[in-house]
Amino acid sequence: MFDKIQTLGGYIHEYQKSLQAPEKFWSRIAETFFWRKKWDKVVEWDFKQPEIKWFVDGKLNITENIFEKNLFIKGDDTAIIWEPNNPEEDYKKISYRQLYSMVCQFGNVLKKQGIAKGDRVVIYMPMIPEAVVAMLACARIGAVHSVVFAGFSANSLADRINDCSAKLVLT
């Protein structure tokens, strides 16, 4: 496990290590994750294509590294503090255990709607905890998500939804 970087000097030191030996640096960090299948090669690049691949042939689910890896240790710790725009409303605190339950539940909702690994889902929601749940649920089941915001025009939204061949739009 890594010590937290406490100073600017500590950050610069770690940054320099990442530049001098990127494979060694990122491999050391990746070792702290739970991998379903460990990678064969840390990085592979071809700047003529251009193509860069990290952790070639490795398999992981990042939500398992958020939840299962830490649930028994940090389950009751606060994962999200959400403050509404309206000062009259109370803020929400959501624990890792609550968030895990919400993500699993919504992941099942997505699957019942026919969403599977590799499907694209567009998330058109305000900055609320449910948007985070939707993003994590997509990652959990292997769906790709794209977040779009209300600042886009109707045509721009339609373009983004169509361009990615979204199977579902969450609002």
mmCIF file of C-alpha atoms in Angstrom:
data_model
loop_
_atom_site.group_PDB
_atom_site.id
_atom_site.type_symbol
_atom_site.label_atom_id
_atom_site.label_comp_id
_atom_site.label_asym_id
_atom_site.label_seq_id
_atom_site.Cartn_x
_atom_site.Cartn_y
_atom_site.Cartn_z
ATOM 1 C CA MET A 1 0.000 0.000 0.000
ATOM 2 C CA PHE A 2 1.110 3.556 -0.575
ATOM 3 C CA ASP A 3 1.603 6.326 1.900
ATOM 4 C CA LYS A 4 -0.420 9.418 1.215
ATOM 5 C CA ILE A 5 1.493 12.204 -0.434
ATOM 6 C CA GLN A 6 1.773 14.861 2.241
ATOM 7 C CA THR A 7 3.793 17.603 0.569
ATOM 8 C CA LEU A 8 4.465 19.173 -2.804
ATOM 9 C CA GLY A 9 7.966 17.708 -2.605
ATOM 10 C CA GLY A 10 6.470 14.235 -2.110
ATOM 11 C CA TYR A 11 4.245 14.743 -5.132
ATOM 12 C CA ILE A 12 7.159 15.917 -7.296
ATOM 13 C CA HIS A 13 9.205 12.907 -6.177
ATOM 14 C CA GLU A 14 6.423 10.468 -7.183
ATOM 15 C CA TYR A 15 5.834 12.344 -10.431
ATOM 16 C CA GLN A 16 9.513 12.077 -11.361
ATOM 17 C CA LYS A 17 9.429 8.322 -10.692
ATOM 18 C CA SER A 18 6.419 8.033 -13.019
ATOM 19 C CA LEU A 19 8.359 9.774 -15.791
ATOM 20 C CA GLN A 20 11.645 7.926 -15.308
ATOM 21 C CA ALA A 21 10.182 4.411 -15.135
ATOM 22 C CA PRO A 22 6.478 4.513 -16.072
ATOM 23 C CA GLU A 23 6.067 0.735 -16.334
ATOM 24 C CA LYS A 24 7.574 0.136 -12.899
ATOM 25 C CA PHE A 25 5.658 3.053 -11.359
ATOM 26 C CA TRP A 26 2.214 2.087 -12.704
ATOM 27 C CA SER A 27 2.807 -1.612 -12.120
ATOM 28 C CA ARG A 28 3.467 -0.865 -8.452
ATOM 29 C CA ILE A 29 0.200 1.059 -8.202
ATOM 30 C CA ALA A 30 -1.763 -1.563 -10.148
ATOM 31 C CA GLU A 31 -0.556 -4.266 -7.748
ATOM 32 C CA THR A 32 -2.791 -2.680 -5.093
ATOM 33 C CA PHE A 33 -5.924 -3.475 -7.157
ATOM 34 C CA PHE A 34 -7.855 -6.725 -7.292
ATOM 35 C CA TRP A 35 -7.434 -8.146 -10.800
ATOM 36 C CA ARG A 36 -9.663 -10.876 -12.203
ATOM 37 C CA LYS A 37 -6.757 -11.597 -14.561
ATOM 38 C CA LYS A 38 -3.376 -9.954 -14.127
ATOM 39 C CA TRP A 39 -1.960 -8.113 -17.119
ATOM 40 C CA ASP A 40 0.669 -9.570 -19.421
ATOM 41 C CA LYS A 41 2.295 -6.226 -20.177
ATOM 42 C CA VAL A 42 2.003 -2.867 -18.389
ATOM 43 C CA VAL A 43 2.036 -0.636 -21.461
ATOM 44 C CA GLU A 44 2.262 -1.088 -25.189
ATOM 45 C CA TRP A 45 2.453 1.848 -27.557
ATOM 46 C CA ASP A 46 2.800 2.599 -31.214
ATOM 47 C CA PHE A 47 2.917 6.322 -31.909
ATOM 48 C CA LYS A 48 2.721 5.746 -35.667
ATOM 49 C CA GLN A 49 -0.818 4.317 -35.373
ATOM 50 C CA PRO A 50 -1.351 6.167 -32.733
ATOM 51 C CA GLU A 51 -2.235 3.481 -30.220
ATOM 52 C CA ILE A 52 -1.530 3.101 -26.518
ATOM 53 C CA LYS A 53 -2.693 0.159 -24.404
ATOM 54 C CA TRP A 54 -2.306 -0.090 -20.638
ATOM 55 C CA PHE A 55 -2.324 -3.354 -18.670
ATOM 56 C CA VAL A 56 -2.589 -5.485 -21.805
ATOM 57 C CA ASP A 57 -4.839 -8.550 -21.369
ATOM 58 C CA GLY A 58 -5.594 -7.600 -17.761
ATOM 59 C CA LYS A 59 -9.158 -7.858 -16.496
ATOM 60 C CA LEU A 60 -10.657 -5.999 -13.570
ATOM 61 C CA ASN A 61 -13.901 -4.407 -12.513
ATOM 62 C CA ILE A 62 -13.185 -1.088 -10.880
ATOM 63 C CA THR A 63 -16.338 -1.281 -8.761
ATOM 64 C CA GLU A 64 -14.981 -4.426 -7.087
ATOM 65 C CA ASN A 65 -11.963 -2.344 -6.120
ATOM 66 C CA ILE A 66 -14.242 0.315 -4.672
ATOM 67 C CA PHE A 67 -16.673 -1.951 -2.849
ATOM 68 C CA GLU A 68 -15.717 -5.589 -2.277
ATOM 69 C CA LYS A 69 -12.105 -4.752 -1.530
ATOM 70 C CA ASN A 70 -13.056 -2.274 1.219
ATOM 71 C CA LEU A 71 -16.651 -2.992 2.232
ATOM 72 C CA PHE A 72 -15.883 -4.745 5.514
ATOM 73 C CA ILE A 73 -13.264 -2.175 6.502
ATOM 74 C CA LYS A 74 -14.885 1.053 5.269
ATOM 75 C CA GLY A 75 -18.535 0.001 4.869
ATOM 76 C CA ASP A 76 -19.903 2.558 7.299
ATOM 77 C CA ASP A 77 -17.570 5.372 6.178
ATOM 78 C CA THR A 78 -19.077 8.169 4.128
ATOM 79 C CA ALA A 79 -18.651 7.671 0.382
ATOM 80 C CA ILE A 80 -20.719 10.642 -0.815
ATOM 81 C CA ILE A 81 -21.682 13.919 0.783
ATOM 82 C CA TRP A 82 -24.241 15.659 -1.413
ATOM 83 C CA GLU A 83 -25.296 19.226 -0.815
ATOM 84 C CA PRO A 84 -28.398 20.378 -2.701
ATOM 85 C CA ASN A 85 -28.642 23.724 -4.471
ATOM 86 C CA ASN A 86 -31.522 24.739 -2.232
ATOM 87 C CA PRO A 87 -30.133 25.754 1.186
ATOM 88 C CA GLU A 88 -33.495 24.813 2.741
ATOM 89 C CA GLU A 89 -32.886 21.157 1.888
ATOM 90 C CA ASP A 90 -30.696 18.920 4.039
ATOM 91 C CA TYR A 91 -27.490 17.449 2.679
ATOM 92 C CA LYS A 92 -27.207 13.683 2.231
ATOM 93 C CA LYS A 93 -24.511 11.370 3.483
ATOM 94 C CA ILE A 94 -24.266 7.979 1.800
ATOM 95 C CA SER A 95 -22.026 5.266 3.232
ATOM 96 C CA TYR A 96 -20.025 2.833 1.122
ATOM 97 C CA ARG A 97 -22.427 0.073 2.220
ATOM 98 C CA GLN A 98 -25.472 2.100 1.139
ATOM 99 C CA LEU A 99 -23.805 3.084 -2.128
ATOM 100 C CA TYR A 100 -22.879 -0.545 -2.827
ATOM 101 C CA SER A 101 -26.494 -1.599 -2.313
ATOM 102 C CA MET A 102 -27.782 1.189 -4.565
ATOM 103 C CA VAL A 103 -25.251 0.357 -7.314
ATOM 104 C CA CYS A 104 -26.055 -3.369 -7.243
ATOM 105 C CA GLN A 105 -29.782 -2.661 -7.292
ATOM 106 C CA PHE A 106 -29.517 -0.243 -10.210
ATOM 107 C CA GLY A 107 -27.160 -2.594 -12.046
ATOM 108 C CA ASN A 108 -29.933 -5.186 -11.893
ATOM 109 C CA VAL A 109 -32.433 -2.618 -13.192
ATOM 110 C CA LEU A 110 -30.144 -1.953 -16.159
ATOM 111 C CA LYS A 111 -29.791 -5.681 -16.862
ATOM 112 C CA LYS A 112 -33.578 -6.113 -16.756
ATOM 113 C CA GLN A 113 -33.770 -3.360 -19.377
ATOM 114 C CA GLY A 114 -31.508 -5.447 -21.617
ATOM 115 C CA ILE A 115 -28.257 -3.589 -20.958
ATOM 116 C CA ALA A 116 -25.206 -5.851 -21.136
ATOM 117 C CA LYS A 117 -21.416 -5.612 -21.259
ATOM 118 C CA GLY A 118 -20.302 -3.256 -24.036
ATOM 119 C CA ASP A 119 -23.678 -1.533 -24.453
ATOM 120 C CA ARG A 120 -23.637 2.245 -24.385
ATOM 121 C CA VAL A 121 -25.760 4.188 -21.891
ATOM 122 C CA VAL A 122 -26.156 7.964 -21.935
ATOM 123 C CA ILE A 123 -26.700 9.628 -18.564
ATOM 124 C CA TYR A 124 -28.602 12.911 -18.791
ATOM 125 C CA MET A 125 -29.048 13.833 -15.137
ATOM 126 C CA PRO A 126 -28.233 16.703 -12.822
ATOM 127 C CA MET A 127 -25.377 16.487 -10.317
ATOM 128 C CA ILE A 128 -27.203 14.240 -7.836
ATOM 129 C CA PRO A 129 -26.135 11.040 -6.052
ATOM 130 C CA GLU A 130 -28.291 9.000 -8.427
ATOM 131 C CA ALA A 131 -26.046 10.069 -11.326
ATOM 132 C CA VAL A 132 -23.044 8.580 -9.516
ATOM 133 C CA VAL A 133 -25.056 5.423 -8.836
ATOM 134 C CA ALA A 134 -25.898 5.186 -12.549
ATOM 135 C CA MET A 135 -22.233 5.620 -13.570
ATOM 136 C CA LEU A 136 -21.020 2.990 -11.098
ATOM 137 C CA ALA A 137 -23.846 0.595 -12.046
ATOM 138 C CA CYS A 138 -22.815 0.848 -15.697
ATOM 139 C CA ALA A 139 -19.214 0.081 -14.757
ATOM 140 C CA ARG A 140 -20.350 -2.782 -12.539
ATOM 141 C CA ILE A 141 -22.151 -4.579 -15.375
ATOM 142 C CA GLY A 142 -19.587 -3.637 -18.037
ATOM 143 C CA ALA A 143 -21.692 -1.070 -19.890
ATOM 144 C CA VAL A 144 -20.051 2.074 -21.247
ATOM 145 C CA HIS A 145 -21.541 5.343 -20.028
ATOM 146 C CA SER A 146 -21.436 8.833 -21.454
ATOM 147 C CA VAL A 147 -22.539 11.779 -19.354
ATOM 148 C CA VAL A 148 -24.264 14.663 -21.122
ATOM 149 C CA PHE A 149 -25.465 17.854 -19.470
ATOM 150 C CA ALA A 150 -28.418 20.170 -19.899
ATOM 151 C CA GLY A 151 -26.137 22.889 -21.264
ATOM 152 C CA PHE A 152 -26.098 21.102 -24.629
ATOM 153 C CA SER A 153 -28.654 22.099 -27.249
ATOM 154 C CA ALA A 154 -31.268 19.527 -28.280
ATOM 155 C CA ASN A 155 -29.364 18.910 -31.528
ATOM 156 C CA SER A 156 -26.064 18.429 -29.706
ATOM 157 C CA LEU A 157 -27.701 15.964 -27.317
ATOM 158 C CA ALA A 158 -29.229 14.049 -30.214
ATOM 159 C CA ASP A 159 -25.859 13.962 -31.984
ATOM 160 C CA ARG A 160 -24.087 12.542 -28.933
ATOM 161 C CA ILE A 161 -26.796 9.959 -28.282
ATOM 162 C CA ASN A 162 -26.833 8.832 -31.910
ATOM 163 C CA ASP A 163 -23.051 8.957 -32.420
ATOM 164 C CA CYS A 164 -22.412 6.518 -29.580
ATOM 165 C CA SER A 165 -25.342 4.276 -30.588
ATOM 166 C CA ALA A 166 -26.781 4.504 -27.079
ATOM 167 C CA LYS A 167 -29.031 1.628 -26.160
ATOM 168 C CA LEU A 168 -30.516 3.555 -23.224
ATOM 169 C CA VAL A 169 -30.760 7.165 -22.082
ATOM 170 C CA LEU A 170 -31.144 7.760 -18.351
ATOM 171 C CA THR A 171 -32.874 10.974 -17.302
#
